[in-house]
Amino acid sequence: MEFIKKLQDLDRRWIYLIVALAIVIPLLIPFNAPTYTTSPTEKLYQMIDSYSEREDRAILICFAHDASTMAELYPMEVAILRHCFERDVKVFTLTFLPTAAPLINYAIDMVKEEYPEIQSGTNYINIGYKPGALYLPIVVGMGDNIAEAVETDAEGRKLESLPMMKGLTNYNELKLVIETSGASFAGGWITYARARYGVNVAAGVTAVMAADAYPYLQTGQLTGMLSGMKGAAEYEYLTDVFAAYSSDDYPNGRPFSKQVLKDKEEISKIDIAKKYDPETKTGIMYKWKTARLGMNAQSVAHMMIFIFILIGNIGFFIDRHQQNKEKK
Amino acid sequence: MFEIISNLIAAFFTLAIFSFLYKDNPMYRLAEQLLVGISVGYGIPLTWQNAFIPFVYQPIFIQHKWYLIIPCLFGLMYVVRFSRSLSWLARYPIAIGMGMTGAGVVLSMNAGVLVQMRSAMQPIDNINMLLIFIGTVTVLLYFYFSKAHTGFYGKITKVGVWFMMIGFGASFGNTVMARISLLIGRIQFLVYDVIMGFIK
C-alpha cells in the first residue's frame, strides 16, 4: 500500500525519464515487430501502383507541413516517392508553405540517391513553393491546364517545356492528389478539385488529425489515408513487400496481393532488425524503415503509458477506499 | 563537416527544448524564440522571391500589365491597419478575401454536409451501419435542448454521451500517439543522425 501511495506522489520527471528510456532502448536495440496493413493504406498503394509505367497518369504530393511534424509525415513522403521511383510513376511535388519547400528537396534528394536514373523534369517535377494566395487559382486552374496554372517549377523552368508533361494536361491525367499535413486533411482539394473535377484525393495526416479525417474516408471522399507514424510504417512495408521486390518473374516489383501479405514465409523475408550491408546490398536501408523502427519504440512507449494509467487508477481507488474507511 | 556542425546545432536546440521538461530555463526560451524568428526570417525572402518578383514586379514593371496595380493597392490597404485614422481602409481587402472564401461555401456544403448525410442514410445491413445509426441519432438527441434530459429520453441521450466519450477516447489515443511520434522523431535524430553519425 505504501508503495502505491509513493507512486501517486512520484515526481512527473521520473515518468518523463522512463518514457524516454522506453523510446531510446527499442531504437538502439531494434526488433522485428510485425506490421499489419490497413485498408486505407492499401487502397492508396494500389491506386499509385496502377499508374505504373503509364505516360498519361501522374500523382501530385502536396507538402502542407513544416519540420515540426516531420516525424510522422516525412517517412510517408519518402515511402510514396520511393514507390513512385521504383514503379516508374510520374510525380509532381508542390507546397504552399515556405517552410515546406526545403523538405521537398530533402525528401526527393534522399530517395533519388538510390535511383540514379531518375531525372527531374522527366520522372518527376518539383513545382516547389507557390504562395498561399495562389492556392485556389492553382487547385482550380489545374483542372483546365496544369502547365498554365503553375507556369514554372522550383528551378524556374516552364512546365510545358519539360518532357514529363508529355501526355499530361489536367486532372484527367493527374488522377491523384495526396496532401501530407499536420493541420488539415486535404479539405481544400476535396472541396475544389474533387467536387468539381472528380480527382482522387488522399491524405497523409498526423495521428491527431486522423479522427477528423475518418468521416471523409468513410464517405469515399478520401481515396486512401495514411494515419500518423503507423500509416507511414504500413506504406514502407507495402513498398518493401511489393514495389521493391525483385525476382526473375518480377524484375521491377510485383503487383499488390493480399495472398502475399498473408504468406508467412514471404513476410519473414522483411526483417527490419537486420542491419543493411552496403557491400552485399542485403537488409533494408535505415531510410526505408524509419517509421517501422519508430513504431517499435511507439509500441513500447504505449505499453509504459498503459501501465502508468493502470497504476495511477489502482492508487486512486485504494486511496479513495481508505478515505471512505477513515470517514466511517 | 557541414553536416556534423548542422547536426550538432540541431541537437543542441533539441536538448534545449527538452530541458523545459525539467524546468523553465533561459536555454529553452532562447531556442523557442529563435524558432519563431528563423521561421519568419526564412519566409520573408522566400515570399519575396516566389511571390513578389514573379507576380508583382515582373508583370507590372517588365511586362507593363498596369491593371495589376489595382489588386496591389488593395493588398497595401492591409498595411494601413496600423494607422488609427486610416485603419478602416483595411476592411476592403478583408471584404474581398471574405467574398472569395464565401465562394467556396457551396462546394464546402457538398463535401462537409451533403455527402456526409448521404453516407449516414445507408441501409442498416451490417453492425457498423447499426452503430453509426444509433450513434448519430442519440448524439443528435443529446444536443436537442428543448426537452429536459430526464426519464426515457434521458436514457437515450446517455447513450449519445457514451458514443461521444468513446469518440473522445479514440481522439485522445491518437493525440498521445502523435505526441509520442514527435518525441520518437527527435530521439531518432539524436540517436541515428547525431550519435551514430559521430561514431562513423
Coordinates of C-alpha atoms in Angstrom, one line a residue:
Chain A
M1 CA 0.0 0.0 0.0
E2 CA 2.8 2.4 0.9
F3 CA 4.4 1.6 -2.4
I4 CA 1.2 2.6 -4.3
K5 CA 0.9 5.7 -2.3
K6 CA 4.5 6.7 -3.1
L7 CA 3.9 6.1 -6.8
Q8 CA 0.9 8.5 -6.5
D9 CA 3.3 11.2 -5.3
L10 CA 6.0 10.4 -7.8
D11 CA 7.7 13.4 -9.4
R12 CA 6.5 13.7 -13.0
R13 CA 10.1 14.0 -14.2
W14 CA 10.7 10.3 -13.4
I15 CA 7.8 9.4 -15.7
Y16 CA 9.4 11.5 -18.5
L17 CA 12.7 9.7 -17.9
I18 CA 11.0 6.3 -18.1
V19 CA 9.1 7.2 -21.3
A20 CA 12.3 8.5 -22.8
L21 CA 14.1 5.2 -22.0
A22 CA 11.1 3.2 -23.4
I23 CA 11.8 5.0 -26.6
V24 CA 15.6 5.1 -26.7
I25 CA 16.1 1.4 -25.9
P26 CA 14.0 -0.1 -28.7
L27 CA 15.7 2.3 -31.1
L28 CA 19.1 1.2 -30.0
I29 CA 18.2 -2.5 -30.0
P30 CA 15.7 -2.9 -32.9
F31 CA 13.4 -5.9 -33.1
N32 CA 11.3 -7.2 -35.9
A33 CA 7.8 -6.4 -34.8
P34 CA 5.1 -7.4 -37.3
T35 CA 3.5 -4.6 -39.4
Y36 CA -0.2 -5.1 -40.2
T37 CA -1.6 -3.0 -43.1
T38 CA -5.0 -1.4 -43.1
S39 CA -7.4 -0.9 -45.9
P40 CA -6.9 3.0 -46.3
T41 CA -3.2 2.4 -46.8
E42 CA -3.6 -0.5 -49.2
K43 CA -6.1 1.5 -51.3
L44 CA -3.7 4.3 -51.7
Y45 CA -0.8 2.0 -52.5
Q46 CA -2.9 0.1 -55.1
M47 CA -4.0 3.3 -56.8
I48 CA -0.5 4.7 -57.1
D49 CA 0.7 1.3 -58.3
S50 CA -2.0 1.2 -61.0
Y51 CA -0.3 4.2 -62.7
S52 CA 3.0 2.4 -63.1
E53 CA 4.8 3.0 -66.4
R54 CA 1.8 5.0 -67.7
E55 CA 2.6 8.2 -69.7
D56 CA -0.9 9.5 -69.3
R57 CA -1.0 9.2 -65.5
A58 CA 0.6 11.2 -62.7
I59 CA 0.2 11.9 -59.0
L60 CA 0.7 15.1 -57.0
I61 CA 2.1 15.2 -53.5
C62 CA 1.2 18.5 -51.7
F63 CA 3.6 19.0 -48.7
A64 CA 1.4 21.0 -46.3
H65 CA 3.6 20.9 -43.2
D66 CA 6.8 22.2 -41.7
A67 CA 9.6 20.5 -39.9
S68 CA 7.6 20.2 -36.6
T69 CA 5.5 17.2 -37.9
M70 CA 8.3 15.6 -39.9
A71 CA 8.5 12.6 -37.6
E72 CA 5.1 11.4 -38.8
L73 CA 4.8 12.8 -42.3
Y74 CA 8.3 12.7 -43.7
P75 CA 8.5 8.9 -43.7
M76 CA 5.2 8.8 -45.6
E77 CA 6.5 11.2 -48.3
V78 CA 9.8 9.2 -48.6
A79 CA 7.9 5.9 -48.9
I80 CA 5.5 7.3 -51.5
L81 CA 8.3 8.8 -53.6
R82 CA 10.3 5.6 -53.3
H83 CA 7.2 3.6 -54.6
C84 CA 6.8 6.1 -57.5
F85 CA 10.5 5.9 -58.5
E86 CA 10.5 2.1 -58.1
R87 CA 7.4 1.6 -60.3
D88 CA 8.0 4.5 -62.7
V89 CA 5.0 6.6 -61.7
K90 CA 5.2 10.3 -62.7
V91 CA 5.1 12.6 -59.6
F92 CA 4.5 16.3 -59.0
T93 CA 5.5 17.9 -55.7
L94 CA 4.1 21.2 -54.5
T95 CA 3.8 23.2 -51.4
F96 CA 2.0 26.4 -50.4
L97 CA 4.1 26.8 -47.2
P98 CA 7.6 28.5 -47.4
T99 CA 8.9 26.2 -44.7
A100 CA 7.9 23.1 -46.6
A101 CA 10.0 23.9 -49.7
P102 CA 13.3 22.6 -48.3
L103 CA 11.5 19.5 -47.1
I104 CA 10.5 18.6 -50.6
N105 CA 14.1 18.9 -51.8
Y106 CA 15.3 16.9 -48.8
A107 CA 12.9 14.1 -49.5
I108 CA 13.5 13.9 -53.2
D109 CA 17.3 14.1 -52.8
M110 CA 17.2 11.4 -50.2
V111 CA 15.1 9.0 -52.3
K112 CA 16.9 9.8 -55.6
E113 CA 20.3 8.8 -54.1
E114 CA 19.3 5.2 -54.7
Y115 CA 17.8 5.8 -58.1
P116 CA 20.4 7.4 -60.3
E117 CA 18.3 7.0 -63.5
I118 CA 15.5 9.2 -62.1
Q119 CA 15.6 12.7 -63.6
S120 CA 14.0 16.0 -62.7
G121 CA 11.6 17.1 -65.4
T122 CA 11.5 13.6 -66.9
N123 CA 10.3 11.4 -64.0
Y124 CA 9.2 14.0 -61.5
I125 CA 8.6 17.7 -61.4
N126 CA 9.1 19.7 -58.3
I127 CA 6.8 22.7 -58.6
G128 CA 8.1 23.8 -55.3
Y129 CA 6.7 26.7 -53.2
K130 CA 3.8 28.7 -54.5
P131 CA 2.3 31.5 -52.3
G132 CA -0.7 30.6 -50.3
A133 CA -2.7 33.3 -52.1
L134 CA -2.4 31.3 -55.3
Y135 CA -3.9 28.2 -53.6
L136 CA -7.3 28.5 -55.2
P137 CA -6.2 29.6 -58.7
I138 CA -3.8 26.7 -58.8
V139 CA -6.1 24.0 -57.4
V140 CA -8.9 25.0 -59.7
G141 CA -6.7 26.0 -62.6
M142 CA -5.0 22.6 -62.8
G143 CA -8.4 21.3 -63.7
D144 CA -8.0 23.1 -67.0
N145 CA -4.3 23.1 -67.6
I146 CA -1.6 22.2 -65.2
A147 CA 1.2 24.0 -67.1
E148 CA -0.8 27.2 -67.3
A149 CA -1.9 27.1 -63.6
V150 CA 1.6 26.7 -62.1
E151 CA 3.7 28.0 -65.0
T152 CA 7.2 27.2 -63.6
D153 CA 8.8 24.6 -61.5
A154 CA 11.1 25.2 -58.5
E155 CA 14.0 25.7 -60.8
G156 CA 12.2 28.3 -62.8
R157 CA 11.7 26.1 -65.9
K158 CA 8.5 26.4 -67.9
L159 CA 6.4 23.3 -67.2
E160 CA 5.2 23.0 -70.8
S161 CA 8.9 22.5 -71.9
L162 CA 9.5 19.6 -69.6
P163 CA 9.5 16.0 -71.1
M164 CA 7.3 14.7 -68.2
M165 CA 4.4 16.9 -69.3
K166 CA 4.0 14.8 -72.5
G167 CA 0.6 13.3 -72.2
L168 CA -0.4 15.3 -69.1
T169 CA -2.8 18.2 -69.4
N170 CA -5.1 18.4 -66.4
Y171 CA -6.9 16.4 -63.8
N172 CA -7.9 13.9 -66.5
E173 CA -4.4 12.6 -66.3
L174 CA -3.3 13.9 -62.9
K175 CA -5.6 11.4 -61.2
L176 CA -4.5 11.5 -57.6
V177 CA -3.6 14.3 -55.2
I178 CA -2.0 13.4 -51.8
E179 CA -1.8 16.1 -49.2
T180 CA 0.5 15.4 -46.3
S181 CA -0.5 17.7 -43.5
G182 CA -0.4 18.2 -39.7
A183 CA -3.3 20.7 -39.7
S184 CA -5.8 19.7 -42.3
F185 CA -6.9 16.6 -44.2
A186 CA -6.8 17.7 -47.8
G187 CA -10.0 19.6 -47.3
G188 CA -9.3 22.2 -50.0
W189 CA -8.5 19.5 -52.5
I190 CA -11.7 17.6 -51.6
T191 CA -13.8 20.8 -51.8
Y192 CA -12.5 22.3 -55.0
A193 CA -10.6 19.6 -57.0
R194 CA -12.6 16.5 -56.2
A195 CA -16.1 18.1 -56.1
R196 CA -15.6 19.9 -59.4
Y197 CA -13.2 17.7 -61.4
G198 CA -13.6 14.3 -59.7
V199 CA -9.9 13.9 -58.9
N200 CA -9.0 11.3 -56.4
V201 CA -7.8 12.8 -53.1
A202 CA -5.8 11.0 -50.4
A203 CA -4.4 12.3 -47.2
G204 CA -1.3 11.7 -45.1
V205 CA -2.1 13.1 -41.7
T206 CA -0.7 13.2 -38.2
A207 CA -2.4 10.9 -35.8
V208 CA -4.0 13.9 -34.1
M209 CA -5.8 14.8 -37.3
A210 CA -6.9 11.2 -38.2
A211 CA -10.1 11.3 -36.1
D212 CA -11.3 14.4 -38.1
A213 CA -10.4 12.8 -41.4
Y214 CA -12.2 9.5 -40.9
P215 CA -15.7 10.8 -41.9
Y216 CA -14.2 11.8 -45.3
L217 CA -12.6 8.4 -45.6
Q218 CA -15.9 6.7 -44.8
T219 CA -17.8 8.7 -47.4
G220 CA -15.3 7.9 -50.0
Q221 CA -14.2 11.5 -50.5
L222 CA -10.7 10.4 -49.4
T223 CA -9.5 7.5 -51.6
G224 CA -6.9 6.5 -49.0
M225 CA -5.3 7.7 -45.9
L226 CA -2.0 7.3 -44.0
S227 CA -2.6 8.0 -40.4
G228 CA 0.5 9.1 -38.4
M229 CA 3.6 7.1 -38.0
K230 CA 1.6 3.9 -38.2
G231 CA 0.3 4.8 -41.7
A232 CA 3.9 5.6 -42.7
A233 CA 5.1 2.3 -41.4
E234 CA 2.4 0.4 -43.3
Y235 CA 3.3 2.2 -46.6
E236 CA 7.1 1.5 -46.0
Y237 CA 6.2 -2.1 -45.5
L238 CA 4.0 -2.4 -48.7
T239 CA 6.8 -0.8 -50.7
D240 CA 9.2 -3.3 -49.4
V241 CA 6.9 -6.3 -50.0
F242 CA 5.8 -5.3 -53.5
A243 CA 7.4 -2.3 -55.2
A244 CA 11.0 -3.0 -54.1
Y245 CA 10.6 -6.8 -54.7
S246 CA 12.8 -8.3 -57.4
S247 CA 12.8 -11.8 -58.9
D248 CA 13.1 -13.4 -62.3
D249 CA 9.3 -13.2 -62.7
Y250 CA 9.0 -9.7 -61.4
P251 CA 12.3 -7.8 -62.0
N252 CA 10.7 -4.3 -61.3
G253 CA 8.4 -5.1 -58.4
R254 CA 5.3 -7.2 -58.1
P255 CA 1.7 -6.3 -58.1
F256 CA -0.2 -5.9 -54.8
S257 CA -1.7 -9.1 -53.5
K258 CA -3.5 -9.9 -50.2
Q259 CA -2.3 -13.5 -50.5
V260 CA 1.4 -12.4 -50.3
L261 CA 0.6 -10.3 -47.2
K262 CA -0.8 -13.5 -45.6
D263 CA 2.1 -15.7 -46.6
K264 CA 4.3 -16.1 -43.5
E265 CA 7.3 -17.3 -45.5
E266 CA 7.2 -14.2 -47.7
I267 CA 6.7 -11.8 -44.8
S268 CA 9.6 -13.3 -42.8
K269 CA 11.9 -12.0 -45.5
I270 CA 11.2 -8.4 -44.4
D271 CA 13.4 -8.1 -41.4
I272 CA 13.9 -4.5 -40.1
A273 CA 16.1 -5.6 -37.2
K274 CA 18.8 -6.8 -39.6
K275 CA 21.4 -4.1 -40.4
Y276 CA 21.8 -3.1 -44.0
D277 CA 25.0 -4.3 -45.6
P278 CA 26.1 -1.9 -48.4
E279 CA 28.6 -4.5 -49.8
T280 CA 26.2 -7.4 -50.3
K281 CA 23.2 -5.0 -50.5
T282 CA 21.2 -7.2 -48.1
G283 CA 18.9 -5.9 -45.5
I284 CA 16.8 -2.8 -45.6
M285 CA 18.3 0.7 -45.5
Y286 CA 17.6 2.8 -42.5
K287 CA 15.8 5.5 -44.5
W288 CA 13.3 2.9 -45.9
K289 CA 12.4 1.7 -42.4
T290 CA 12.4 4.9 -40.2
A291 CA 8.7 4.7 -39.4
R292 CA 8.7 1.0 -38.7
L293 CA 11.7 1.4 -36.3
G294 CA 9.7 4.3 -34.8
M295 CA 6.7 2.1 -34.4
N296 CA 8.8 -0.4 -32.3
A297 CA 9.5 2.4 -29.9
Q298 CA 5.9 3.6 -30.1
S299 CA 4.6 0.1 -29.0
V300 CA 6.9 0.0 -26.0
A301 CA 6.0 3.6 -25.0
H302 CA 2.3 2.8 -25.3
M303 CA 2.7 -0.2 -23.0
M304 CA 4.5 2.1 -20.5
I305 CA 1.8 4.7 -20.6
F306 CA -0.8 2.0 -20.3
I307 CA 1.0 0.6 -17.2
F308 CA 1.2 4.1 -15.7
I309 CA -2.5 4.7 -16.2
L310 CA -3.3 1.4 -14.6
I311 CA -1.1 2.0 -11.6
G312 CA -2.5 5.6 -11.3
N313 CA -6.0 4.2 -11.3
I314 CA -5.3 1.4 -8.8
G315 CA -3.6 4.0 -6.5
F316 CA -6.6 6.3 -6.9
F317 CA -9.2 3.7 -5.9
I318 CA -7.1 2.4 -3.0
D319 CA -6.7 5.9 -1.8
R320 CA -10.5 6.6 -2.1
H321 CA -11.3 3.3 -0.4
Q322 CA -9.0 4.2 2.6
Q323 CA -10.5 7.7 2.9
N324 CA -14.0 6.2 3.0
K325 CA -12.9 3.8 5.7
E326 CA -11.4 6.6 7.8
K327 CA -14.7 8.6 7.5
K328 CA -16.7 5.6 8.8
Chain B
M1 CA 31.9 18.7 -41.9
F2 CA 28.9 20.9 -42.6
E3 CA 26.5 18.1 -41.8
I4 CA 28.3 17.4 -38.5
I5 CA 28.1 21.1 -37.5
S6 CA 24.5 21.5 -38.5
N7 CA 23.5 18.2 -36.7
L8 CA 25.3 19.4 -33.6
I9 CA 23.4 22.8 -33.7
A10 CA 20.1 20.9 -34.2
A11 CA 21.0 18.5 -31.3
F12 CA 21.8 21.4 -29.0
F13 CA 18.5 23.1 -29.7
T14 CA 16.6 19.8 -29.4
L15 CA 18.0 19.3 -26.0
A16 CA 17.4 23.0 -25.1
I17 CA 13.7 22.5 -25.9
F18 CA 13.6 19.2 -23.9
S19 CA 15.2 20.9 -20.9
F20 CA 11.8 22.5 -20.3
L21 CA 10.6 19.1 -19.0
Y22 CA 13.0 19.6 -16.1
K23 CA 12.1 23.2 -15.5
D24 CA 11.8 26.5 -17.4
N25 CA 15.2 28.0 -18.3
P26 CA 16.9 30.6 -20.5
M27 CA 18.2 28.0 -23.0
Y28 CA 14.6 26.8 -23.6
R29 CA 13.4 30.4 -24.2
L30 CA 16.4 31.1 -26.5
A31 CA 15.5 28.0 -28.6
E32 CA 11.8 28.9 -28.7
Q33 CA 12.4 32.5 -29.8
L34 CA 15.0 31.5 -32.3
L35 CA 12.5 29.1 -33.9
V36 CA 9.9 31.8 -34.4
G37 CA 12.4 34.3 -35.6
I38 CA 14.1 32.0 -38.1
S39 CA 10.7 30.8 -39.5
V40 CA 9.6 34.4 -40.2
G41 CA 13.1 35.3 -41.4
Y42 CA 13.1 32.4 -43.8
G43 CA 9.5 33.1 -45.0
I44 CA 10.1 36.7 -46.0
P45 CA 12.8 36.3 -48.6
L46 CA 11.1 33.2 -50.0
T47 CA 7.8 35.0 -50.4
W48 CA 9.7 38.0 -52.0
Q49 CA 11.4 35.6 -54.4
N50 CA 8.4 33.4 -55.2
A51 CA 5.5 35.8 -54.9
F52 CA 6.5 39.5 -55.2
I53 CA 9.0 39.1 -58.1
P54 CA 7.0 36.8 -60.4
F55 CA 3.5 38.1 -59.6
V56 CA 4.1 41.8 -58.9
Y57 CA 7.4 43.1 -60.1
Q58 CA 7.8 41.2 -63.4
P59 CA 4.2 41.6 -64.6
I60 CA 3.9 45.3 -63.8
F61 CA 7.4 46.7 -64.4
I62 CA 8.7 44.4 -67.1
Q63 CA 5.5 43.2 -68.9
H64 CA 3.7 46.5 -68.2
K65 CA 0.4 44.9 -67.1
W66 CA -0.6 48.1 -65.4
Y67 CA -4.0 46.9 -64.3
L68 CA -2.3 44.7 -61.7
I69 CA -1.6 47.8 -59.7
I70 CA -5.3 47.7 -58.6
P71 CA -5.1 44.4 -56.6
C72 CA -1.7 45.6 -55.3
L73 CA -3.3 48.7 -53.9
F74 CA -5.9 46.6 -52.3
G75 CA -3.2 44.5 -50.8
L76 CA -1.4 47.5 -49.5
M77 CA -4.5 48.6 -47.7
Y78 CA -3.8 45.8 -45.1
V79 CA -0.8 47.8 -44.0
V80 CA -2.8 50.9 -43.0
R81 CA -4.4 48.8 -40.3
F82 CA -1.7 50.2 -38.0
S83 CA -2.9 53.8 -38.6
R84 CA -5.9 54.8 -36.4
S85 CA -7.3 57.3 -38.9
L86 CA -6.9 55.0 -42.0
S87 CA -7.5 51.6 -40.5
W88 CA -11.0 51.5 -42.0
L89 CA -9.4 51.1 -45.4
A90 CA -8.2 47.6 -44.4
R91 CA -11.8 46.4 -44.5
Y92 CA -11.9 46.4 -48.3
P93 CA -9.2 43.7 -48.8
I94 CA -10.7 41.8 -45.9
A95 CA -14.1 42.0 -47.6
I96 CA -12.7 40.8 -50.9
G97 CA -11.0 37.9 -49.0
M98 CA -14.2 37.0 -47.3
G99 CA -16.1 37.1 -50.6
M100 CA -13.6 34.7 -52.1
T101 CA -13.9 32.4 -49.1
G102 CA -17.7 32.6 -49.4
A103 CA -17.5 31.4 -53.0
G104 CA -16.3 28.1 -51.6
V105 CA -19.3 27.7 -49.2
V106 CA -21.4 25.8 -51.8
L107 CA -18.7 23.3 -52.5
S108 CA -17.9 23.0 -48.8
M109 CA -21.5 22.3 -48.1
N110 CA -21.3 19.4 -50.5
A111 CA -18.1 17.9 -49.1
G112 CA -18.8 18.6 -45.4
V113 CA -22.5 18.2 -45.1
L114 CA -24.4 16.7 -48.0
V115 CA -22.1 13.8 -48.8
Q116 CA -21.8 13.1 -45.0
M117 CA -25.5 13.0 -44.7
R118 CA -26.0 10.8 -47.7
S119 CA -23.5 8.2 -46.4
A120 CA -25.2 8.2 -43.0
M121 CA -28.5 7.3 -44.7
Q122 CA -27.5 3.9 -45.9
P123 CA -29.5 0.7 -45.3
I124 CA -28.6 -0.9 -42.0
D125 CA -27.2 -4.1 -43.4
N126 CA -24.3 -4.7 -41.1
I127 CA -23.2 -4.0 -37.5
N128 CA -21.2 -0.9 -38.4
M129 CA -24.2 0.8 -40.0
L130 CA -26.3 -0.1 -37.0
L131 CA -23.7 1.5 -34.7
I132 CA -23.5 4.6 -36.9
F133 CA -27.3 4.9 -36.9
I134 CA -27.6 4.6 -33.1
G135 CA -24.6 6.9 -32.6
T136 CA -25.9 9.6 -35.0
V137 CA -29.4 9.6 -33.6
T138 CA -28.5 9.5 -29.9
V139 CA -25.8 12.2 -30.2
L140 CA -28.2 14.5 -32.1
L141 CA -30.9 13.9 -29.5
Y142 CA -28.3 14.9 -26.8
F143 CA -27.8 18.2 -28.5
Y144 CA -31.6 18.9 -28.6
F145 CA -32.1 21.1 -25.6
S146 CA -35.8 22.0 -25.9
K147 CA -36.6 18.9 -23.9
A148 CA -35.3 18.0 -20.4
H149 CA -32.9 15.1 -20.4
T150 CA -35.0 13.0 -18.0
G151 CA -36.8 9.7 -17.9
F152 CA -36.6 7.5 -21.1
Y153 CA -35.4 10.5 -23.2
G154 CA -32.6 11.0 -20.7
K155 CA -31.6 7.3 -21.0
I156 CA -31.4 7.7 -24.8
T157 CA -29.3 10.8 -24.6
K158 CA -27.0 9.0 -22.1
V159 CA -26.2 6.5 -24.9
G160 CA -25.3 9.5 -27.0
V161 CA -22.9 10.7 -24.2
W162 CA -21.3 7.2 -24.3
F163 CA -20.8 7.4 -28.0
M164 CA -19.1 10.8 -27.6
M165 CA -16.9 9.5 -24.8
I166 CA -15.7 6.7 -27.0
G167 CA -15.1 9.2 -29.8
F168 CA -13.1 11.5 -27.4
G169 CA -11.2 8.5 -26.1
A170 CA -10.2 7.4 -29.7
S171 CA -9.2 11.0 -30.4
F172 CA -7.1 11.3 -27.3
G173 CA -5.4 8.0 -28.0
N174 CA -4.5 9.3 -31.5
T175 CA -3.2 12.5 -29.8
V176 CA -1.0 10.5 -27.5
M177 CA 0.3 8.5 -30.4
A178 CA 1.1 11.7 -32.3
R179 CA 2.9 13.3 -29.4
I180 CA 5.0 10.2 -28.8
S181 CA 5.7 10.1 -32.6
L182 CA 7.2 13.6 -32.4
L183 CA 9.4 12.5 -29.4
I184 CA 10.4 9.4 -31.4
G185 CA 11.3 11.6 -34.4
R186 CA 13.6 13.8 -32.2
I187 CA 15.2 10.8 -30.5
Q188 CA 15.8 9.0 -33.8
F189 CA 17.6 12.2 -35.0
L190 CA 19.7 12.3 -31.8
V191 CA 20.5 8.5 -31.9
Y192 CA 20.9 7.8 -35.6
D193 CA 22.0 11.1 -37.1
V194 CA 24.0 12.7 -34.3
I195 CA 25.4 9.9 -32.1
M196 CA 25.8 7.2 -34.8
G197 CA 26.9 9.9 -37.3
F198 CA 29.6 11.0 -34.9
I199 CA 30.8 7.4 -34.3
K200 CA 31.1 6.8 -38.1

